[in-house]
Amino acid sequence: IARLITLNGGSAKENDVYEARKALGIMFDYNEVDTCAAEFGSLTPYLYSTTNITRLGLQAPRQSDKKKVMILGGGPNRIGQGIEFDYCCVHASFALKEMGIETIMVNCNPETVSTDYDTSDVLYFEPIDFEHVRSIVDAEQPDGIIVHFGGQTPLKLANGLHEIGAKIAGTSAEVIDLAENREKFSAFVVEQGLKQPENGIAMTKEQAFKVAEELGYPVLVRPSYVLGGRAMRIVYNEDELRTYMDVAVSVSNDSPVLVDKFLDQAVELDVDAISDGNEVYIGSVMQHIEEAGIHSGDSACSLPPVSLSAELQAQVEQQTKKIALGLGVIGLLNIQYAIYQNEVYLIEVNPRASRTVPFVSKATGMPLAKVATRVMLGDSLRNALKFYDNYNVVMEADGLLKPRLKGHVAIKEAVFPFNKLYGADLVLSPEMKSTGEVMGISQNFGVSFAKSQLAAGNKIPTSGTCFLSFIEMDKVHAPEIARGLHNQGFKLVATRGTQKVIEAAGIPCEAVLKISEGRPNIEDVMKNGEISLAINTSDNKTSKKDAEQIRQIVLRMGTPYFTTLSAARAAIEAMTHMQDDSWMEPHAIQDYLIP
């Protein structure tokens, strides 16, 4: 191995190390965990590897009378990749069992359902890296490998597995690379005649500076093959770009970094869809509640969209079909769009399950991961949908298959770990910070949003004193927010700059000192328990020490808060439905599905 590394100029790929181990007879042996404590025979092989340096050659592949499919999980939970992907892996296993196919789960997370000994027929408790996965492929010789349900971690292995002749089920490694590689995908968008923000490709700082200067600041820096928006930033000047490009290049794994013109105040959309190469099922069109620039995993979103015209929604659905069929996707894909100046811009395409799949599945009554699994194994989309259409939710319109909703609105809200992490800042950005999500569902947007906030631990108050503090660019919207709160009966207090704008609009509002301006200040007021709601907007460019300290106090006091204008507007709308406790009446999901 040392000789191999020397020949490769001091570095070797995982596959090189694997081949060197194989040549030297240093192989993995797989041993079984006794899940039944020796009381009786274990029903499920629960396997882990050890390194055998005395035995030469490979073990013979494990034989089975059934077709075998391997599912790669997401590995340890972390921000950007959590339980939502495990849900997809488990549903894939269930769907394969329904098809009479033997399931092989590969994952190394003891907290998840995918690693329960009875979820799959065979479980390998192993790291999700190329060397370990290749060893399992050699040991099992599966008829197909699903890399699309465990998030970004297994998706990165697709090219390497394809190169060794392993069969990727569903969307191919070439299609995955086309969608994930920023440069290749940008060229694909141009070929398809779709709109995307003005952009340029950079591999170095110098190239990024040139692109940003041509586009004009602010720009959005987006590396390739990243998890949870890792190293994505809205950059406002060259000094910030210089700082962030080091990180962006390091996480791109020698792939290009895309520098986009940032579409400020755009409305973002998420679309989950399934394609079999001939037809497309639009699982959902979701509208983000937070403005553009917030990672989709951190933004609350509404299904169906709350302010998107029928014409624009139809454009989004048809573009999704065009992209899915143009790329050659077989299975799930997630697409992010921005609506800017009443036009549709394509932001990103992920040819895999997204973290919104569980939310969409529950809100529409169609188990997307199960349907996609059948499609990836060769079933037609129509047959797969029909198999799971227990609530008669599938309809056909405009050349597309779509869910039929019962007039309800489902809101997905992110859950954050800020109160567990001392010193964490509440400000949201293109890089994901949330660790979970919840859902609120009802017959209207306001009640659904209120339920989502209650479930996320951020219950919206309906009376008391609201503290307001807006960054300079948001102050033009301060009177609108203040008027809505005043009409709900709130007393208003604000930092001096925000208070002047509100009072100038004829809305009563008291000034309160910032922490740096003396005593008594906003910290004192909050510690006295006088604030029932805080609305404090900020961004990475203007985040000052005072604003950070205010957000820290909000966290310590457990005060309900919002950090974006759009979320504040949604909260005010919710308040109109919260005058009594009837909005909290529980319902089963089935109450909102077509019978």
PDB file of N, CA and C in Angstrom, residues 411 413-415 437-440 448-460 583:
ATOM      1  N   ILE A 411     -48.369  22.786   6.446  1.00  0.00           N
ATOM      2  CA  ILE A 411     -47.188  23.629   6.634  1.00  0.00           C
ATOM      3  C   ILE A 411     -46.082  22.789   7.260  1.00  0.00           C
ATOM      4  N   GLU A 413     -42.538  23.009   9.138  1.00  0.00           N
ATOM      5  CA  GLU A 413     -41.696  23.971   9.852  1.00  0.00           C
ATOM      6  C   GLU A 413     -40.442  23.266  10.357  1.00  0.00           C
ATOM      7  N   ALA A 414     -39.335  23.973  10.300  1.00  0.00           N
ATOM      8  CA  ALA A 414     -38.062  23.418  10.767  1.00  0.00           C
ATOM      9  C   ALA A 414     -37.947  23.544  12.279  1.00  0.00           C
ATOM     10  N   VAL A 415     -37.230  22.604  12.876  1.00  0.00           N
ATOM     11  CA  VAL A 415     -36.927  22.643  14.309  1.00  0.00           C
ATOM     12  C   VAL A 415     -35.423  22.838  14.455  1.00  0.00           C
ATOM     13  N   GLU A 437     -38.034  18.499  11.692  1.00  0.00           N
ATOM     14  CA  GLU A 437     -39.153  19.265  11.153  1.00  0.00           C
ATOM     15  C   GLU A 437     -40.468  18.728  11.699  1.00  0.00           C
ATOM     16  N   VAL A 438     -41.488  19.566  11.655  1.00  0.00           N
ATOM     17  CA  VAL A 438     -42.835  19.213  12.114  1.00  0.00           C
ATOM     18  C   VAL A 438     -43.835  19.666  11.057  1.00  0.00           C
ATOM     19  N   MET A 439     -45.110  19.259  11.245  1.00  0.00           N
ATOM     20  CA  MET A 439     -46.132  19.634  10.266  1.00  0.00           C
ATOM     21  C   MET A 439     -47.379  20.127  10.976  1.00  0.00           C
ATOM     22  N   GLY A 440     -47.964  21.174  10.428  1.00  0.00           N
ATOM     23  CA  GLY A 440     -49.278  21.637  10.848  1.00  0.00           C
ATOM     24  C   GLY A 440     -50.231  21.499   9.680  1.00  0.00           C
ATOM     25  N   SER A 448     -52.872  26.333  10.010  1.00  0.00           N
ATOM     26  CA  SER A 448     -51.789  25.374   9.776  1.00  0.00           C
ATOM     27  C   SER A 448     -50.450  25.951  10.237  1.00  0.00           C
ATOM     28  N   PHE A 449     -50.216  27.228   9.971  1.00  0.00           N
ATOM     29  CA  PHE A 449     -48.962  27.854  10.411  1.00  0.00           C
ATOM     30  C   PHE A 449     -48.901  27.895  11.931  1.00  0.00           C
ATOM     31  N   ALA A 450     -50.018  28.236  12.583  1.00  0.00           N
ATOM     32  CA  ALA A 450     -50.052  28.277  14.042  1.00  0.00           C
ATOM     33  C   ALA A 450     -49.739  26.899  14.633  1.00  0.00           C
ATOM     34  N   LYS A 451     -50.325  25.861  14.052  1.00  0.00           N
ATOM     35  CA  LYS A 451     -50.068  24.499  14.534  1.00  0.00           C
ATOM     36  C   LYS A 451     -48.597  24.114  14.351  1.00  0.00           C
ATOM     37  N   SER A 452     -48.017  24.508  13.217  1.00  0.00           N
ATOM     38  CA  SER A 452     -46.614  24.167  12.970  1.00  0.00           C
ATOM     39  C   SER A 452     -45.696  24.847  13.982  1.00  0.00           C
ATOM     40  N   GLN A 453     -46.009  26.088  14.341  1.00  0.00           N
ATOM     41  CA  GLN A 453     -45.184  26.795  15.317  1.00  0.00           C
ATOM     42  C   GLN A 453     -45.320  26.170  16.701  1.00  0.00           C
ATOM     43  N   LEU A 454     -46.529  25.791  17.059  1.00  0.00           N
ATOM     44  CA  LEU A 454     -46.755  25.134  18.352  1.00  0.00           C
ATOM     45  C   LEU A 454     -45.957  23.838  18.427  1.00  0.00           C
ATOM     46  N   ALA A 455     -45.988  23.052  17.335  1.00  0.00           N
ATOM     47  CA  ALA A 455     -45.268  21.781  17.307  1.00  0.00           C
ATOM     48  C   ALA A 455     -43.756  21.988  17.357  1.00  0.00           C
ATOM     49  N   ALA A 456     -43.281  23.104  16.801  1.00  0.00           N
ATOM     50  CA  ALA A 456     -41.840  23.386  16.778  1.00  0.00           C
ATOM     51  C   ALA A 456     -41.354  24.058  18.054  1.00  0.00           C
ATOM     52  N   GLY A 457     -42.251  24.275  19.008  1.00  0.00           N
ATOM     53  CA  GLY A 457     -41.857  24.904  20.266  1.00  0.00           C
ATOM     54  C   GLY A 457     -41.751  26.402  20.197  1.00  0.00           C
ATOM     55  N   ASN A 458     -42.428  27.016  19.232  1.00  0.00           N
ATOM     56  CA  ASN A 458     -42.381  28.473  19.063  1.00  0.00           C
ATOM     57  C   ASN A 458     -43.809  29.010  19.016  1.00  0.00           C
ATOM     58  N   LYS A 459     -44.597  28.711  20.060  1.00  0.00           N
ATOM     59  CA  LYS A 459     -46.022  29.044  20.059  1.00  0.00           C
ATOM     60  C   LYS A 459     -46.232  30.547  19.890  1.00  0.00           C
ATOM     61  N   ILE A 460     -47.128  30.891  18.987  1.00  0.00           N
ATOM     62  CA  ILE A 460     -47.406  32.298  18.681  1.00  0.00           C
ATOM     63  C   ILE A 460     -48.322  32.879  19.758  1.00  0.00           C
ATOM     64  N   TRP A 583     -58.809  26.328  17.172  1.00  0.00           N
ATOM     65  CA  TRP A 583     -57.829  26.065  16.121  1.00  0.00           C
ATOM     66  C   TRP A 583     -56.938  24.867  16.462  1.00  0.00           C
TER      67      TRP A 583
END
